[in-house]
Tab-separated table of C-alpha atoms and ligand atoms in Angstrom:
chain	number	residue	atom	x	y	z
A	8	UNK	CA	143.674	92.173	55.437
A	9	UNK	CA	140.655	92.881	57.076
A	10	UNK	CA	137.211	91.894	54.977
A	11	UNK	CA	135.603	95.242	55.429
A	12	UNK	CA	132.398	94.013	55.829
A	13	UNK	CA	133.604	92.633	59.297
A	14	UNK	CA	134.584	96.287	60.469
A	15	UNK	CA	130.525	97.501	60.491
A	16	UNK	CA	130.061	93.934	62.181
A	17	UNK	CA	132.902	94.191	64.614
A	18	UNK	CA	131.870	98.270	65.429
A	19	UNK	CA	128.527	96.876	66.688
A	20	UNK	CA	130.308	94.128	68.534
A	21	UNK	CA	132.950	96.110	70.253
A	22	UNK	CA	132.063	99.599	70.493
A	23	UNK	CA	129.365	100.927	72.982
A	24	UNK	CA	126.443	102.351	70.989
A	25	UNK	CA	126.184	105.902	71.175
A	26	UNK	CA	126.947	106.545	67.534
A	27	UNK	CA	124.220	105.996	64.719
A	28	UNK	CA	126.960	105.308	61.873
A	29	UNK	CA	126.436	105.798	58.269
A	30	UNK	CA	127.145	102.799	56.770
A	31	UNK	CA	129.765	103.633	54.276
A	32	UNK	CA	133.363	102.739	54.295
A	33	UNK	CA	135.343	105.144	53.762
A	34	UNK	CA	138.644	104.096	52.508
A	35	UNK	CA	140.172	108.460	51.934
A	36	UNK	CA	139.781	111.653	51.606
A	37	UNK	CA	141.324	114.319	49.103
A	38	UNK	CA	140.170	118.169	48.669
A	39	UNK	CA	136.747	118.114	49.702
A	40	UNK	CA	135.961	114.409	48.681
A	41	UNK	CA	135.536	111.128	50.752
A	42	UNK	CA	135.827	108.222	48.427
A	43	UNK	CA	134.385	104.501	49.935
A	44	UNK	CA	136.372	101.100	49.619
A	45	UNK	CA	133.964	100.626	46.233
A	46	UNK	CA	134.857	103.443	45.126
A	47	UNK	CA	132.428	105.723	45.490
A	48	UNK	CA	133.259	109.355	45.651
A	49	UNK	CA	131.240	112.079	48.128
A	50	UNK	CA	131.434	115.516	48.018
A	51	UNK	CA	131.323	115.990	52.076
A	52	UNK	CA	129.480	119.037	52.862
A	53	UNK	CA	129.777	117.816	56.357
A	54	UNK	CA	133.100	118.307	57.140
A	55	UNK	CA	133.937	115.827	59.845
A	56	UNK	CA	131.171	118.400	61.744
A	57	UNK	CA	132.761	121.676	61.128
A	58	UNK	CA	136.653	120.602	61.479
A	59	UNK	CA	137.936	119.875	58.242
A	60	UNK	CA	137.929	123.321	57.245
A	61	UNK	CA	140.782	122.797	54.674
A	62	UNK	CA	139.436	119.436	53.644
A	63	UNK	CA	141.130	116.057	53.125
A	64	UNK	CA	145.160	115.626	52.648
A	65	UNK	CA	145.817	119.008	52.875
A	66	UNK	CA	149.502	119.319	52.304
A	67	UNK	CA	150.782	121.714	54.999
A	68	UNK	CA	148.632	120.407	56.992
A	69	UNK	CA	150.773	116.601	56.633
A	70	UNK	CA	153.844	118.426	56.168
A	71	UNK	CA	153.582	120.103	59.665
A	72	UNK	CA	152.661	117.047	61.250
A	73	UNK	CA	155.529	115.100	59.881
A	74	UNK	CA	158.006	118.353	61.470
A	75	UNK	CA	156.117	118.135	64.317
A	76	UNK	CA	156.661	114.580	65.166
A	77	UNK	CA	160.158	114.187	64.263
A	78	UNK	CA	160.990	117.065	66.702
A	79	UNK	CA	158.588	115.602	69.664
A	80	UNK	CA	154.661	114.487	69.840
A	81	UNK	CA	154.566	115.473	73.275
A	82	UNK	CA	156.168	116.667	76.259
A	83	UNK	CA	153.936	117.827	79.003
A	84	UNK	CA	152.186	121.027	80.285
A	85	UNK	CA	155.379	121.097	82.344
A	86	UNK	CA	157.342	122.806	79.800
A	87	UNK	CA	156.596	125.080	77.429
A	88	UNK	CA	156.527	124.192	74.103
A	89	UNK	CA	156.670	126.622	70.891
A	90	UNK	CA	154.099	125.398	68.656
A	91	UNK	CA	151.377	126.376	71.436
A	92	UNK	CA	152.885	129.619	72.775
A	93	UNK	CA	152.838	130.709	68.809
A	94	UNK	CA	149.051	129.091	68.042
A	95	UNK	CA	148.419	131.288	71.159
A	96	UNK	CA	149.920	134.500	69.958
A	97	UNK	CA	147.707	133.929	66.378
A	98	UNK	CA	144.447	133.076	68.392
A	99	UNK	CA	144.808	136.764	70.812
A	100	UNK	CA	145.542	138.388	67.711
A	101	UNK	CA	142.668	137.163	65.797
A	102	UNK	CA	139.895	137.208	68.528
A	103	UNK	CA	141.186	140.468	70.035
A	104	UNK	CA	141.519	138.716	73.252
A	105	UNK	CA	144.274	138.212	75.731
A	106	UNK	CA	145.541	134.792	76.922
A	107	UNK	CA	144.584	131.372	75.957
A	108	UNK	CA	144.077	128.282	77.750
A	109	UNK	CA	144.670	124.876	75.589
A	110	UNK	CA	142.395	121.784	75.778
A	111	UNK	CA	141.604	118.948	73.609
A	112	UNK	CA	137.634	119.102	72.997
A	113	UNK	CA	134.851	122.112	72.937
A	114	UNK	CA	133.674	120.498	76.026
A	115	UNK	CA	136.521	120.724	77.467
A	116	UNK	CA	136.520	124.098	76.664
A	117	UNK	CA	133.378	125.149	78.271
A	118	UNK	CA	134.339	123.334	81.487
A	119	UNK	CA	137.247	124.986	81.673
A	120	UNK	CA	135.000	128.319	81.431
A	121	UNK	CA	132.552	127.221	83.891
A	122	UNK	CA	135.074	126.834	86.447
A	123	UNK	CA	136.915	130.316	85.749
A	124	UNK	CA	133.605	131.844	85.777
A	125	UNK	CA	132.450	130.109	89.460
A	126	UNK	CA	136.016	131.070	90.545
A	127	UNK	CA	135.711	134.720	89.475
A	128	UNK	CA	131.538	135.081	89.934
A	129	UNK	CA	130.925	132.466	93.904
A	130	UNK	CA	128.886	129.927	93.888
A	131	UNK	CA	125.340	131.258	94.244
A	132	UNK	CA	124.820	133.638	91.089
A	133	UNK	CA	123.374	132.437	87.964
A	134	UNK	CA	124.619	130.979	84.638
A	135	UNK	CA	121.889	132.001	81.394
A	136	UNK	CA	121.977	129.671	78.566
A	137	UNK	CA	119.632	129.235	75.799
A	138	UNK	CA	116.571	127.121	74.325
A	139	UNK	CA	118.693	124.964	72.224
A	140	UNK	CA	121.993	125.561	73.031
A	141	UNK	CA	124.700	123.174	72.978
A	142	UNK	CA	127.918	123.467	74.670
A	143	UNK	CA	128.979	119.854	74.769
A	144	UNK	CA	128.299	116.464	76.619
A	145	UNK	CA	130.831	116.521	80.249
A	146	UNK	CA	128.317	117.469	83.157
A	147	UNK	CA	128.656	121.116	83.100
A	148	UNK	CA	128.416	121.638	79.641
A	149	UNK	CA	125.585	119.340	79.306
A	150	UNK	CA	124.288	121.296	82.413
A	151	UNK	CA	124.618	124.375	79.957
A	152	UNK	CA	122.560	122.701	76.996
A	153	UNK	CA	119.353	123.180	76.048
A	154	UNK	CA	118.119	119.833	74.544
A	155	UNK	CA	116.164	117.835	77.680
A	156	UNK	CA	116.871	114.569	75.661
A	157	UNK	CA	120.305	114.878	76.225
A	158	UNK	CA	120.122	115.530	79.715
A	159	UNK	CA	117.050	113.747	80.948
A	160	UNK	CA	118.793	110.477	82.193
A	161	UNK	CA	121.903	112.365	84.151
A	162	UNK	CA	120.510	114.282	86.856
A	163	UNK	CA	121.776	116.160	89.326
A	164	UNK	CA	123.029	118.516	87.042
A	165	UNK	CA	125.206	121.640	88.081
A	166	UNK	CA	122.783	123.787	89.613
A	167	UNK	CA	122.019	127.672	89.327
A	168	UNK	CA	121.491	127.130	85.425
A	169	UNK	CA	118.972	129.421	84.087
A	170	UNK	CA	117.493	128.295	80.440
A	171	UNK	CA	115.896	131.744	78.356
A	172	UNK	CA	114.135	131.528	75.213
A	173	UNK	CA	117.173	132.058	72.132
A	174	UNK	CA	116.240	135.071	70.527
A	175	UNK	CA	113.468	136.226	73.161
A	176	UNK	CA	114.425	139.930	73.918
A	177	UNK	CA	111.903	140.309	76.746
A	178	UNK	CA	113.324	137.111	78.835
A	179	UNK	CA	116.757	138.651	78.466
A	180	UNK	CA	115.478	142.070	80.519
A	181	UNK	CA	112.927	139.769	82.914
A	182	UNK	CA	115.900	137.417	84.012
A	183	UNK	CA	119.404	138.650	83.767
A	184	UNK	CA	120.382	141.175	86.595
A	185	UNK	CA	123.213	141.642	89.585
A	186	UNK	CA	123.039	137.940	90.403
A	187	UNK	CA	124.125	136.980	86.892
A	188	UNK	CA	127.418	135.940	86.609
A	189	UNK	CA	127.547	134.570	82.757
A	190	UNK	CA	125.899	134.611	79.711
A	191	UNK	CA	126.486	131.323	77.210
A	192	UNK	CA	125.606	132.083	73.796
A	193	UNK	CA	126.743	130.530	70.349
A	194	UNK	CA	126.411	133.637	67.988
A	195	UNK	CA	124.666	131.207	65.577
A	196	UNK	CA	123.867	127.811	67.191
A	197	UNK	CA	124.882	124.506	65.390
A	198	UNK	CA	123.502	121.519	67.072
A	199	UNK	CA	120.227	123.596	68.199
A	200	UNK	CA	119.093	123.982	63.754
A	201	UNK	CA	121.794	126.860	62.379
A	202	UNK	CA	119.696	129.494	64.506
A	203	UNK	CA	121.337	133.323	64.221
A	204	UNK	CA	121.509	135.557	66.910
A	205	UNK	CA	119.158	138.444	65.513
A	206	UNK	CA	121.158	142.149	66.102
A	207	UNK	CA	118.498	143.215	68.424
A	208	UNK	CA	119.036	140.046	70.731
A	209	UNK	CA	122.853	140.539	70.815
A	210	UNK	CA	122.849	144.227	71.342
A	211	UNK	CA	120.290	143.695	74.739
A	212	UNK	CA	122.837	141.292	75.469
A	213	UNK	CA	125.398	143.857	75.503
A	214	UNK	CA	123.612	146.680	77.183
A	215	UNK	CA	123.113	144.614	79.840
A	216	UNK	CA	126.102	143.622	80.632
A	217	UNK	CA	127.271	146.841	80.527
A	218	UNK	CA	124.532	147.629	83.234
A	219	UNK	CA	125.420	144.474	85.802
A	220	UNK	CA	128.849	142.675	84.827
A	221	UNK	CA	128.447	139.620	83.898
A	222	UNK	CA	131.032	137.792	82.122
A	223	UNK	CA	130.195	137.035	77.992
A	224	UNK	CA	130.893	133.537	76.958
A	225	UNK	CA	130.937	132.902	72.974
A	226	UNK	CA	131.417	130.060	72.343
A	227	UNK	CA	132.963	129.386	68.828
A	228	UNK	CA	133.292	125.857	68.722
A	229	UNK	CA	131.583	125.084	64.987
A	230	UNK	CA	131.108	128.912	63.966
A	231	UNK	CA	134.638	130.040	64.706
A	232	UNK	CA	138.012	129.777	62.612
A	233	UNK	CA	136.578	131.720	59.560
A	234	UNK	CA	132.834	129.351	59.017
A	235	UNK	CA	131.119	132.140	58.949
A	236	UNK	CA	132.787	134.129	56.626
A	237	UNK	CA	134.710	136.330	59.307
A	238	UNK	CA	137.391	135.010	61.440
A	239	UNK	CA	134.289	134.269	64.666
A	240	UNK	CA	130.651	134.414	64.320
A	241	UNK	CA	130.620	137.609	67.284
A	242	UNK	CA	132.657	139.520	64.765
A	243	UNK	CA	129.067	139.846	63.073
A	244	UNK	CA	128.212	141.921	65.523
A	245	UNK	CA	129.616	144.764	67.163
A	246	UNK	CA	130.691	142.826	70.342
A	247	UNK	CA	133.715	141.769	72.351
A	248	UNK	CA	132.837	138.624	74.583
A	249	UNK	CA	134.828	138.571	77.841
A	250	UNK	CA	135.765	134.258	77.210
A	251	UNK	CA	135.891	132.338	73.896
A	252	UNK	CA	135.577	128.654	73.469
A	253	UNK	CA	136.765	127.292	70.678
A	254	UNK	CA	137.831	123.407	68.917
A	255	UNK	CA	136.629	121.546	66.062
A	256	UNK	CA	138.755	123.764	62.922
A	257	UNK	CA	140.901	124.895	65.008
A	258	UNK	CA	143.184	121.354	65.709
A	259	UNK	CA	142.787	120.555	61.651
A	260	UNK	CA	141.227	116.841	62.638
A	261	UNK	CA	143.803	116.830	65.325
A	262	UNK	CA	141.927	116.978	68.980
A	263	UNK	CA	142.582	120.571	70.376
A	264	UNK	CA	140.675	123.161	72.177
A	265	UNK	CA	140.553	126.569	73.807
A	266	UNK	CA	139.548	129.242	76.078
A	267	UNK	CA	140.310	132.805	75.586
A	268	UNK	CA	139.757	135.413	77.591
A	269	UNK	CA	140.004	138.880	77.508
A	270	UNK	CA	142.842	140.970	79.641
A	271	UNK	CA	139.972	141.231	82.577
A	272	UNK	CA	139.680	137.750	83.307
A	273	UNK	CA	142.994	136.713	82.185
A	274	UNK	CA	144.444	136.470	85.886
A	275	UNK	CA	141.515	134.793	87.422
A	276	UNK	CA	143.104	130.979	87.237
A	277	UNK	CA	146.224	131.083	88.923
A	278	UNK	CA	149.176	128.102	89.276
A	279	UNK	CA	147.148	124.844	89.511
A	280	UNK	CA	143.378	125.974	89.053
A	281	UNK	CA	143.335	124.302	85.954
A	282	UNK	CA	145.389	121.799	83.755
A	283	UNK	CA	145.403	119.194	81.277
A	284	UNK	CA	148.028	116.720	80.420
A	285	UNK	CA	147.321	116.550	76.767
A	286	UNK	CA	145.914	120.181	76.283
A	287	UNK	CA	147.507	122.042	73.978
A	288	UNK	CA	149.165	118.796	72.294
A	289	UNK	CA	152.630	120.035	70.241
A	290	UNK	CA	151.653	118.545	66.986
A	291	UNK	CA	147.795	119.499	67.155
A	292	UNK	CA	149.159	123.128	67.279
A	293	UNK	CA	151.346	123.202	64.693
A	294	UNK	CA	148.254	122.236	62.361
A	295	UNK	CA	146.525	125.083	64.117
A	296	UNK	CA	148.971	127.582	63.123
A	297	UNK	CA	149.141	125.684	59.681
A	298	UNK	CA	145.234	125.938	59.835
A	299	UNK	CA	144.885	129.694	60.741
A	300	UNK	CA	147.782	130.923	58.059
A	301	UNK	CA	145.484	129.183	55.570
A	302	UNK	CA	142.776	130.469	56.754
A	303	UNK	CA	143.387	134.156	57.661
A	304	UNK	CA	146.462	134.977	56.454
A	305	UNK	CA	145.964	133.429	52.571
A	306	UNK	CA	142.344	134.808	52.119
A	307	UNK	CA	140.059	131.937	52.847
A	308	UNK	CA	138.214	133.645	55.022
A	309	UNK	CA	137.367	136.427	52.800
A	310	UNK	CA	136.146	133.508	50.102
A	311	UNK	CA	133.922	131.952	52.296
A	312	UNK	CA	132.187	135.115	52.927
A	313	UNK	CA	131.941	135.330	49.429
A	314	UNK	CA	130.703	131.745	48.352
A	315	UNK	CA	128.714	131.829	51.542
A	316	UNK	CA	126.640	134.897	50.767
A	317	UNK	CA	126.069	133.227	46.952
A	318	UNK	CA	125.402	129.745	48.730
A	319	UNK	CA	122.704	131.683	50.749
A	320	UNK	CA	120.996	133.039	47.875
A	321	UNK	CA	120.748	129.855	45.954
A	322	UNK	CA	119.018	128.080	48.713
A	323	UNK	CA	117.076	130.945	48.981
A	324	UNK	CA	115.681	130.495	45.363
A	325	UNK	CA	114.737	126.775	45.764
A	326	UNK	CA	112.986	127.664	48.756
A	327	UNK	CA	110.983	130.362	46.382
A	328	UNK	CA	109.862	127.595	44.007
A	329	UNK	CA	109.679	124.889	46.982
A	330	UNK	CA	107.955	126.349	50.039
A	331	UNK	CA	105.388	123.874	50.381
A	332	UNK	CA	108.951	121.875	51.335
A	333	UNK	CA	111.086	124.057	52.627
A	334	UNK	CA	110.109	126.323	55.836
A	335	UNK	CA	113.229	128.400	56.393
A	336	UNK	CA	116.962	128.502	54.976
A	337	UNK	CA	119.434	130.601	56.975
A	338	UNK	CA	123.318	131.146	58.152
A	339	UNK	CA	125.968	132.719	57.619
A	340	UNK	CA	129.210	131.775	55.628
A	341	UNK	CA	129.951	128.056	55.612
A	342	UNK	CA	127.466	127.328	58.310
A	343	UNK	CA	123.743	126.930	56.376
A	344	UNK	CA	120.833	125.386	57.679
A	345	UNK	CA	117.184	124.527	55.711
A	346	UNK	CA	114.524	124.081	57.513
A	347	UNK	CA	111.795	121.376	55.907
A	348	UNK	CA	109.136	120.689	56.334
A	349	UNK	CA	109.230	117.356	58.723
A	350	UNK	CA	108.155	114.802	56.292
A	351	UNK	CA	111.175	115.999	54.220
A	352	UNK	CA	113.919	114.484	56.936
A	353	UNK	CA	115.309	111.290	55.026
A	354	UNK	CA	116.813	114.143	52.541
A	355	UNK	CA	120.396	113.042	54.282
A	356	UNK	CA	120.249	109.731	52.367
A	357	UNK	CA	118.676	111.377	49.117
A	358	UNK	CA	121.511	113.016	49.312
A	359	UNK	CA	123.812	109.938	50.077
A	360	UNK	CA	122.132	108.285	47.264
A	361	UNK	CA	123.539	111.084	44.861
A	362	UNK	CA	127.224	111.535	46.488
A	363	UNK	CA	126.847	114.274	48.842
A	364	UNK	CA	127.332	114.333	52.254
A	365	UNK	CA	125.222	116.617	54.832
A	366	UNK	CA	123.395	116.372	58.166
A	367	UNK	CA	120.161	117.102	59.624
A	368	UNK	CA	120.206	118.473	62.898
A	369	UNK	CA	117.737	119.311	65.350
A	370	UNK	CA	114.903	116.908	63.930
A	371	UNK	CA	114.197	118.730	60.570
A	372	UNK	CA	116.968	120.996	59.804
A	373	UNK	CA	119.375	120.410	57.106
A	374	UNK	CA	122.758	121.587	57.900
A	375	UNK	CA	125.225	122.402	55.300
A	376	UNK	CA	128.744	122.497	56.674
A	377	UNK	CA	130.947	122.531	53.706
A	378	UNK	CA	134.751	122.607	54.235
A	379	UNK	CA	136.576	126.202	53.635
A	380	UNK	CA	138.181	125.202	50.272
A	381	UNK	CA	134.900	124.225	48.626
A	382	UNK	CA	134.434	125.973	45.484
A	383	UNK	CA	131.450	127.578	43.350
A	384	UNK	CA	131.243	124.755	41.356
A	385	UNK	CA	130.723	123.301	44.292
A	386	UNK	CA	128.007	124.462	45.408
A	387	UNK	CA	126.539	124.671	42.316
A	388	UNK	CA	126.884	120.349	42.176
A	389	UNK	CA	124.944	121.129	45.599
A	390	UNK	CA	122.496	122.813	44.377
A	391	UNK	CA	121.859	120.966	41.289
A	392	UNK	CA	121.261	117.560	43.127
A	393	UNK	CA	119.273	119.341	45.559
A	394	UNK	CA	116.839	120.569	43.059
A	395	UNK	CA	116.772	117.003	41.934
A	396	UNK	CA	115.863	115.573	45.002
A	397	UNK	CA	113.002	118.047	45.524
A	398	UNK	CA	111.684	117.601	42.034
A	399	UNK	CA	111.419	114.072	43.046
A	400	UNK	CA	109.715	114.358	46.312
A	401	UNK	CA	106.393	114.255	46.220
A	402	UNK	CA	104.301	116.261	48.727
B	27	LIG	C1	128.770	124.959	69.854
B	27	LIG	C2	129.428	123.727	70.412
B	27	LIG	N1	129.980	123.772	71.630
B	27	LIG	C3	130.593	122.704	72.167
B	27	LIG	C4	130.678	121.520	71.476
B	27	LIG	C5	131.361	120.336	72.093
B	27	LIG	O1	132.574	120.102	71.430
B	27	LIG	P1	133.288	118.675	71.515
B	27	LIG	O2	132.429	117.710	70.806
B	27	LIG	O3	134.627	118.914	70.867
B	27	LIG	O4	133.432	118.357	72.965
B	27	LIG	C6	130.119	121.420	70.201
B	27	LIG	C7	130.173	120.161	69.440
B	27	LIG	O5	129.483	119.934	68.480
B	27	LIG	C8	129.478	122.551	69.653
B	27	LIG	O6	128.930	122.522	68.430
């Protein structure tokens, strides 16, 4: 057996660098605990970033996969195989779309939007995206994003990319017209600080594509599959997009992806446009139905809504008696984000320090992703040590 010291040696030795690891070693995971080869137990408000919606060693979730592979792992896109033709039946149903394309990633997801959109839209007309926005890391979804320090080294990008201010009303009317052929918006952005949509922003939105055309692309990688306390974050608003991009919760730690689209678009990719050999992978989507049954047929959802609203409201109440610290706290559902003030931004290992798990994102934010199944105790534990950590800080 491995020493695992060697493994946090060896990673730096044989992977390329782009991760910053944590250096824990985490030996499992059960509920909504990771516990480390010490022994160490975390509560993981983190979630694996927004995919382990039903936590660690779920049991449908194994027993599915254990079906699943006993049956076949995989087959090809060449035939059609029933665990994605039912996933896709759940996901049109849910979203109130029409057909679904599988992939493995989110980014794969948006590419596979990009093109339909080019194919549908020509070449010339423009693509809005938004300050912030992140849509993943293949060229045309990093082309999409709206962090320069992702993108600053990998120029040329896909051109005809317009960038607006997220949330700026009066961009929306000065730059989106006949020559627009998409709009990219997360509902509530992730990566770009847990930033919601205000009403007013998604209702110009609409109006104007009511006016010109263009096609609506939500994408619901982190916010969809019930995070936000409905089954996706546009259901917040009274709003159908035209495409949906979705991944992360939706393959329950498996890889899997998708686009939806609506019965307009639906016949714009015809034989051979697209494909993927591994999209749509037999056993990811049997833990996507697995995922979604648990999720929107057993009531989850509902909870989250629930425990999200009384989440909201507790960080809203440290904030009261810490706003020399804390500069905003917002979200919706499972998806939270506190803004501190920047001196505050080594609260991730506070937090490590005390056995919870959580990111900061976008510099200063911390975001709270906690899996679906986490309970009000909780978030109580949450709140408890966060109040600690505070009370300890000095100003
Ligand atoms: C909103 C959003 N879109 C797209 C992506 C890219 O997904 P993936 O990392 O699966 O390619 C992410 C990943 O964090 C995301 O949060």
């Amino acid at each position: 057996m491995e020493n695992s010291e060697d493994i946090i040696v060896k990673e730096k030795e044989f992977l390329l660098q782009t991760y910053k690891r944590i250096p824990i070693k985490i030996s499992y995971g059960k509920g909504v605990y990771l516990f480390t080869e010490d022994g160490k137990k975390y509560l993981d408000f983190f979630s694996g970033l927004a995919v382990n919606a039903l936590g660690y060693g779920n049991e449908k979730v194994t027993r599915v996969i254990e079906e699943q592979i006993k049956k076949y792992i995989h087959i090809s896109n060449y035939y059609v195989n029933s665990p994605q033709v039912e996933l896709a039946e759940k996901l049109v149903k849910y979203s109130g779309l029409s057909k679904v394309f599988f992939t493995n990633s989110g980014t794969e997801a948006t590419e596979a939007s990009l093109k339909l959109v080019r194919k549908y839209s020509g070449p010339e007309k423009k693509l809005i995206t938004f300050s912030n926005a992140f849509h993943g890391r293949t060229y045309g979804s990093l082309s999409l994003g709206g962090k320069e320090k992702y993108k600053k080294y990998f120029a040329p990008l896909l051109p005809n990319i317009v960038q607006l201010e997220f949330n700026n009303v009066d961009q929306l009317n000065q730059n989106i017209d006949s020559e627009t052929a998409a709009v990219y918006l997360e509902f509530i952005q992730g990566e770009g600080g847990v930033r919601v949509a205000s009403q007013e922003f998604v209702s110009k939105i609409e109006f104007l594509r009511k006016e010109y055309g263009f096609i609506l692309v939500a994408d619901e990688v982190q916010s969809g599959i019930g995070r936000t306390g409905k089954p996706f974050a546009y259901n917040h608003y009274n709003i159908n997009p035209d495409l949906v991009i979705l991944a992360k919760a939706i393959g329950g730690g498996l890889p899997l992806g998708a686009m939806i689209t609506n019965q307009k678009y639906s016949t714009v990719f015809e034989f051979g446009d697209h494909g993927s050999t591994f999209g749509g992978n037999p056993v990811a989507c049997a833990v996507g139905l697995a995922v979604m049954n648990e999720i929107f047929e057993k009531g989850l959802v509902n909870q989250v809504a629930k425990l999200g609203h009384y989440f909201l409201n507790q960080l809203k109440l440290i904030q009261d008696e810490y706003l020399d610290k804390i500069t905003d706290v917002r979200g919706l559902g499972f998806m939270l984000g506190v803004e501190l003030n920047q001196q505050y931004s080594s609260i991730v290992d506070e937090f490590r320090k005390k056995g919870i798990l959580v990111n900061c994102t976008n510099e200063n934010v911390l975001r709270i992703l906690p899996p679906l199944i986490s309970t009000q105790e909780n978030i109580d534990h949450f709140i408890n040590q966060f109040k600690s950590i505070l009370s300890n800080t000095t100003s």
